[in-house]
Amino acid sequence: MAKGVIETWEKLEDFKRRDVTFDGLKRKVFVSGAGPGVIIIHEIPGITPEVARFARWVRDAGFTVYLPSLFGKPGKPNSPGYVNASIFRVLCIAREFKILNSADEHSPVVDWLKQLAAVAHGECGGKGVGALGMCLTGNFALSMMVEPSVRAPVLCQPSVPVNDPAGMHASPGDMAIVRERMEREDLTLRGYRFAGDKYCKAARFEAFSAALGSRFVGEVLPDSAAKPDTFNANPHSVLTTHLVDEAGSPTRQKVDEIIAFFKLRLVD
């Protein structure tokens, strides 16, 4: 940033900041709303204004949103430089985020998120908790279903492991538990991606379908539905950077679809 330039960030003043510790690991969690809990796990580079916008849409639909800050600076706008810095940061804490060749195991931070889900359900009630991940965290909601309170999982452009386009970033043990739960409780896993996304390719959704059958509902948007003229030419972020915030746009329709999914699974 140039000398003398003041960088302004969204302050998230309508969220209550909490410091939450599990197993000795403390993280900031921003909470707002009333109703069943929904955990929204931000993408690279962090809780950007676009991530917070989506969280507010969910909150205003009648949910308590839990927005954990896993990396980055909450409220800071997205940019190529910020993305690169956050990727470097995540690589430096690789023990928590296994983003390269971890096709058959989840990131350790998912265990922290599962505990957050249990707490959210205890605080908010309802039938259970929703969980939505994006990009690097996109797969997290799948393994979070090992926690019995997670009943409405959504994967948005799940991009890990980056070196295995068909990897699911979940252990065989987790997958067995998830499959059994889905059949026993009649649950589904929803996924969203753009057709031409080079980070979340068709092979990943094909792997989910092969593993879960009709219990996985994958939605593929045409690249033409992505917002043009963003800093990222690759159509990728369905709910944030590449969302067209206009009534009737395909991406805005997916927001409404996800919120309807949360209501179906979580509201008494």
Short mmCIF file of C-alpha atoms in Angstrom, two decimals:
data_model
loop_
_atom_site.label_atom_id
_atom_site.label_comp_id
_atom_site.label_asym_id
_atom_site.label_seq_id
_atom_site.Cartn_x
_atom_site.Cartn_y
_atom_site.Cartn_z
CA MET A 1 0.00 0.00 0.00
CA ALA A 2 1.38 3.40 -0.96
CA LYS A 3 2.59 5.69 1.78
CA GLY A 4 -0.11 8.05 2.99
CA VAL A 5 -2.97 5.90 1.66
CA ILE A 6 -5.46 4.87 4.33
CA GLU A 7 -6.97 1.42 3.76
CA THR A 8 -10.60 1.22 4.85
CA TRP A 9 -12.28 -2.09 5.69
CA GLU A 10 -15.80 -3.12 6.51
CA LYS A 11 -16.10 -3.13 10.28
CA LEU A 12 -18.68 -5.95 10.64
CA GLU A 13 -20.35 -3.85 13.31
CA ASP A 14 -23.62 -5.75 13.02
CA PHE A 15 -21.82 -8.95 14.07
CA LYS A 16 -20.74 -9.78 17.60
CA ARG A 17 -17.12 -10.88 17.81
CA ARG A 18 -16.42 -13.88 20.00
CA ASP A 19 -13.12 -15.57 20.79
CA VAL A 20 -13.80 -19.31 20.67
CA THR A 21 -11.29 -21.91 21.89
CA PHE A 22 -11.35 -25.68 21.28
CA ASP A 23 -8.43 -27.98 22.08
CA GLY A 24 -6.26 -24.96 22.87
CA LEU A 25 -6.84 -23.30 19.48
CA LYS A 26 -8.52 -19.88 19.70
CA ARG A 27 -10.20 -18.24 16.73
CA LYS A 28 -12.37 -15.20 16.14
CA VAL A 29 -15.99 -15.98 15.27
CA PHE A 30 -18.42 -13.30 14.14
CA VAL A 31 -22.04 -14.05 15.12
CA SER A 32 -25.29 -12.36 14.13
CA GLY A 33 -28.98 -13.17 13.87
CA ALA A 34 -31.57 -15.41 15.49
CA GLY A 35 -32.84 -18.87 14.60
CA PRO A 36 -31.06 -22.15 13.74
CA GLY A 37 -27.31 -21.90 13.34
CA VAL A 38 -25.50 -21.76 10.00
CA ILE A 39 -21.69 -21.83 9.87
CA ILE A 40 -20.33 -19.98 6.83
CA ILE A 41 -16.69 -20.79 6.20
CA HIS A 42 -14.99 -18.11 4.14
CA GLU A 43 -12.82 -18.61 1.08
CA ILE A 44 -9.37 -17.27 0.27
CA PRO A 45 -8.42 -14.56 1.20
CA GLY A 46 -10.70 -14.19 4.27
CA ILE A 47 -13.98 -12.63 5.41
CA THR A 48 -14.29 -10.14 2.57
CA PRO A 49 -17.25 -7.73 2.19
CA GLU A 50 -18.76 -10.17 -0.33
CA VAL A 51 -18.58 -13.05 2.16
CA ALA A 52 -20.18 -10.82 4.81
CA ARG A 53 -22.90 -9.85 2.32
CA PHE A 54 -23.85 -13.48 1.81
CA ALA A 55 -23.79 -14.05 5.58
CA ARG A 56 -26.24 -11.17 6.02
CA TRP A 57 -28.60 -12.63 3.43
CA VAL A 58 -28.65 -15.89 5.39
CA ARG A 59 -29.07 -14.07 8.70
CA ASP A 60 -31.92 -11.94 7.40
CA ALA A 61 -33.71 -15.10 6.24
CA GLY A 62 -34.07 -16.21 9.87
CA PHE A 63 -30.80 -17.85 10.93
CA THR A 64 -28.00 -17.28 13.41
CA VAL A 65 -24.84 -16.96 11.32
CA TYR A 66 -21.48 -18.06 12.69
CA LEU A 67 -18.64 -16.66 10.61
CA PRO A 68 -15.30 -18.04 11.83
CA SER A 69 -12.14 -16.23 10.77
CA LEU A 70 -9.61 -18.90 9.76
CA PHE A 71 -7.09 -16.65 7.99
CA GLY A 72 -6.89 -13.15 6.54
CA LYS A 73 -8.12 -9.88 8.05
CA PRO A 74 -11.88 -9.73 8.67
CA GLY A 75 -13.58 -7.10 6.52
CA LYS A 76 -10.62 -6.46 4.21
CA PRO A 77 -11.62 -6.20 0.52
CA ASN A 78 -10.50 -8.81 -1.98
CA SER A 79 -7.63 -8.19 -4.37
CA PRO A 80 -4.97 -10.23 -6.22
CA GLY A 81 -2.28 -9.22 -3.71
CA TYR A 82 -4.46 -10.12 -0.75
CA VAL A 83 -5.29 -13.51 -2.30
CA ASN A 84 -1.60 -14.30 -2.82
CA ALA A 85 -0.69 -13.25 0.70
CA SER A 86 -3.44 -15.43 2.18
CA ILE A 87 -2.39 -18.45 0.11
CA PHE A 88 1.17 -18.02 1.40
CA ARG A 89 -0.19 -17.78 4.95
CA VAL A 90 -2.22 -20.96 4.56
CA LEU A 91 0.80 -22.83 3.18
CA CYS A 92 2.75 -21.68 6.24
CA ILE A 93 0.17 -23.24 8.56
CA ALA A 94 -0.12 -26.42 6.50
CA ARG A 95 -0.70 -28.52 9.62
CA GLU A 96 -4.20 -27.04 9.82
CA PHE A 97 -4.91 -26.77 6.08
CA LYS A 98 -3.81 -29.70 3.95
CA ILE A 99 -4.49 -28.22 0.53
CA LEU A 100 -2.13 -30.09 -1.80
CA ASN A 101 -2.31 -33.90 -1.96
CA SER A 102 -4.81 -34.58 0.83
CA ALA A 103 -7.35 -36.50 -1.28
CA ASP A 104 -8.19 -39.00 1.45
CA GLU A 105 -8.13 -36.94 4.63
CA HIS A 106 -9.68 -33.73 5.86
CA SER A 107 -7.87 -30.64 7.10
CA PRO A 108 -7.32 -30.73 10.88
CA VAL A 109 -9.15 -27.40 11.23
CA VAL A 110 -12.35 -29.28 10.33
CA ASP A 111 -12.24 -30.88 13.80
CA TRP A 112 -12.37 -27.39 15.32
CA LEU A 113 -15.31 -26.51 13.05
CA LYS A 114 -17.19 -29.66 14.08
CA GLN A 115 -16.97 -28.54 17.70
CA LEU A 116 -18.22 -25.09 16.69
CA ALA A 117 -21.20 -26.76 15.00
CA ALA A 118 -22.08 -28.66 18.18
CA VAL A 119 -21.91 -25.43 20.21
CA ALA A 120 -24.02 -23.56 17.64
CA HIS A 121 -26.72 -26.22 17.78
CA GLY A 122 -26.77 -26.09 21.57
CA GLU A 123 -27.10 -22.31 21.51
CA CYS A 124 -29.63 -21.99 18.68
CA GLY A 125 -31.73 -25.13 18.71
CA GLY A 126 -33.66 -26.18 15.63
CA LYS A 127 -33.27 -29.48 13.84
CA GLY A 128 -29.54 -28.98 13.39
CA VAL A 129 -26.88 -26.74 11.87
CA GLY A 130 -26.04 -25.69 8.32
CA ALA A 131 -22.45 -25.58 7.08
CA LEU A 132 -21.21 -23.92 3.90
CA GLY A 133 -17.64 -23.81 2.66
CA MET A 134 -16.11 -21.94 -0.28
CA CYS A 135 -13.04 -22.60 -2.44
CA LEU A 136 -10.20 -23.79 -0.18
CA THR A 137 -12.77 -24.51 2.58
CA GLY A 138 -15.39 -25.78 0.13
CA ASN A 139 -14.95 -29.45 1.05
CA PHE A 140 -15.06 -28.80 4.80
CA ALA A 141 -18.85 -29.09 5.12
CA LEU A 142 -18.64 -32.69 3.88
CA SER A 143 -16.40 -33.95 6.70
CA MET A 144 -18.27 -31.74 9.17
CA MET A 145 -21.24 -34.09 8.70
CA VAL A 146 -19.43 -36.53 11.00
CA GLU A 147 -20.77 -34.19 13.70
CA PRO A 148 -24.44 -35.24 14.15
CA SER A 149 -25.72 -31.66 14.41
CA VAL A 150 -24.67 -30.79 10.81
CA ARG A 151 -27.73 -31.48 8.64
CA ALA A 152 -27.47 -28.99 5.77
CA PRO A 153 -24.03 -29.12 4.11
CA VAL A 154 -23.18 -26.98 1.06
CA LEU A 155 -19.94 -27.07 -0.96
CA CYS A 156 -19.27 -24.00 -3.11
CA GLN A 157 -16.50 -24.40 -5.71
CA PRO A 158 -14.60 -26.93 -3.52
CA SER A 159 -11.00 -26.58 -4.69
CA VAL A 160 -8.94 -28.87 -2.45
CA PRO A 161 -6.80 -30.88 -2.94
CA VAL A 162 -5.33 -28.62 -5.59
CA ASN A 163 -3.14 -31.36 -7.10
CA ASP A 164 -5.95 -33.92 -7.48
CA PRO A 165 -9.01 -32.64 -9.42
CA ALA A 166 -11.04 -35.68 -8.32
CA GLY A 167 -9.96 -35.65 -4.67
CA MET A 168 -12.73 -35.22 -2.09
CA HIS A 169 -10.56 -34.08 0.85
CA ALA A 170 -12.30 -36.56 3.16
CA SER A 171 -11.12 -39.80 4.73
CA PRO A 172 -12.72 -43.15 3.87
CA GLY A 173 -13.92 -43.31 7.47
CA ASP A 174 -15.61 -39.93 7.20
CA MET A 175 -17.22 -40.90 3.91
CA ALA A 176 -18.62 -44.09 5.41
CA ILE A 177 -20.18 -42.14 8.29
CA VAL A 178 -21.58 -39.51 5.93
CA ARG A 179 -23.11 -42.10 3.60
CA GLU A 180 -24.73 -43.93 6.49
CA ARG A 181 -26.13 -40.72 7.95
CA MET A 182 -27.51 -39.55 4.63
CA GLU A 183 -29.40 -42.80 4.13
CA ARG A 184 -30.61 -43.08 7.71
CA GLU A 185 -31.72 -39.44 8.02
CA ASP A 186 -32.65 -38.86 4.36
CA LEU A 187 -30.12 -36.03 3.93
CA THR A 188 -28.38 -34.56 0.90
CA LEU A 189 -25.18 -32.67 0.16
CA ARG A 190 -25.42 -29.70 -2.22
CA GLY A 191 -22.56 -28.45 -4.41
CA TYR A 192 -22.09 -25.46 -6.73
CA ARG A 193 -19.47 -24.62 -9.37
CA PHE A 194 -19.02 -22.83 -12.69
CA ALA A 195 -18.57 -25.09 -15.70
CA GLY A 196 -15.20 -23.63 -16.71
CA ASP A 197 -13.69 -23.19 -13.25
CA LYS A 198 -10.05 -24.32 -13.48
CA TYR A 199 -9.79 -24.77 -9.71
CA CYS A 200 -12.95 -26.82 -9.16
CA LYS A 201 -13.24 -29.10 -12.16
CA ALA A 202 -15.95 -31.52 -13.25
CA ALA A 203 -13.92 -34.47 -11.93
CA ARG A 204 -14.55 -33.42 -8.32
CA PHE A 205 -18.33 -33.36 -8.68
CA GLU A 206 -18.15 -36.67 -10.55
CA ALA A 207 -16.26 -38.14 -7.58
CA PHE A 208 -18.91 -36.89 -5.15
CA SER A 209 -21.64 -38.40 -7.31
CA ALA A 210 -19.81 -41.72 -7.51
CA ALA A 211 -19.37 -41.82 -3.74
CA LEU A 212 -22.80 -40.55 -2.67
CA GLY A 213 -25.09 -41.24 -5.59
CA SER A 214 -28.31 -39.22 -5.58
CA ARG A 215 -27.48 -37.92 -2.11
CA PHE A 216 -25.12 -35.46 -3.82
CA VAL A 217 -26.92 -32.69 -5.71
CA GLY A 218 -24.37 -30.85 -7.86
CA GLU A 219 -25.30 -27.60 -9.60
CA VAL A 220 -23.10 -26.43 -12.50
CA LEU A 221 -23.58 -22.86 -13.70
CA PRO A 222 -22.55 -21.71 -17.18
CA ASP A 223 -19.55 -19.40 -17.25
CA SER A 224 -21.81 -16.73 -18.77
CA ALA A 225 -23.58 -16.52 -15.39
CA ALA A 226 -20.41 -15.22 -13.69
CA LYS A 227 -20.01 -11.52 -13.04
CA PRO A 228 -17.70 -10.08 -15.72
CA ASP A 229 -14.88 -7.58 -15.29
CA THR A 230 -13.70 -8.78 -11.88
CA PHE A 231 -10.04 -9.04 -10.87
CA ASN A 232 -10.34 -12.83 -11.32
CA ALA A 233 -11.06 -13.79 -14.93
CA ASN A 234 -11.58 -17.45 -13.99
CA PRO A 235 -15.30 -18.01 -13.19
CA HIS A 236 -15.02 -19.32 -9.66
CA SER A 237 -16.74 -17.73 -6.65
CA VAL A 238 -20.45 -18.49 -7.04
CA LEU A 239 -21.62 -16.57 -3.96
CA THR A 240 -19.07 -13.75 -3.78
CA THR A 241 -16.73 -12.32 -6.43
CA HIS A 242 -18.60 -13.71 -9.42
CA LEU A 243 -22.12 -13.30 -8.07
CA VAL A 244 -24.35 -10.93 -10.07
CA ASP A 245 -26.42 -9.18 -7.41
CA GLU A 246 -29.51 -8.63 -9.53
CA ALA A 247 -32.97 -10.13 -9.18
CA GLY A 248 -33.32 -13.12 -11.48
CA SER A 249 -29.60 -13.62 -12.15
CA PRO A 250 -28.55 -17.29 -12.02
CA THR A 251 -26.12 -16.71 -9.17
CA ARG A 252 -28.65 -14.75 -7.07
CA GLN A 253 -31.13 -17.58 -7.68
CA LYS A 254 -28.60 -19.98 -6.17
CA VAL A 255 -28.46 -17.84 -3.02
CA ASP A 256 -32.22 -18.22 -2.68
CA GLU A 257 -31.93 -21.95 -3.37
CA ILE A 258 -29.33 -22.41 -0.63
CA ILE A 259 -31.40 -20.46 1.88
CA ALA A 260 -34.44 -22.63 1.01
CA PHE A 261 -32.25 -25.71 1.60
CA PHE A 262 -31.30 -24.42 5.05
CA LYS A 263 -34.96 -23.81 5.90
CA LEU A 264 -35.93 -27.30 4.73
CA ARG A 265 -33.31 -29.05 6.84
CA LEU A 266 -33.03 -26.85 9.93
CA VAL A 267 -36.31 -25.15 10.77
CA ASP A 268 -38.74 -26.96 13.09
#
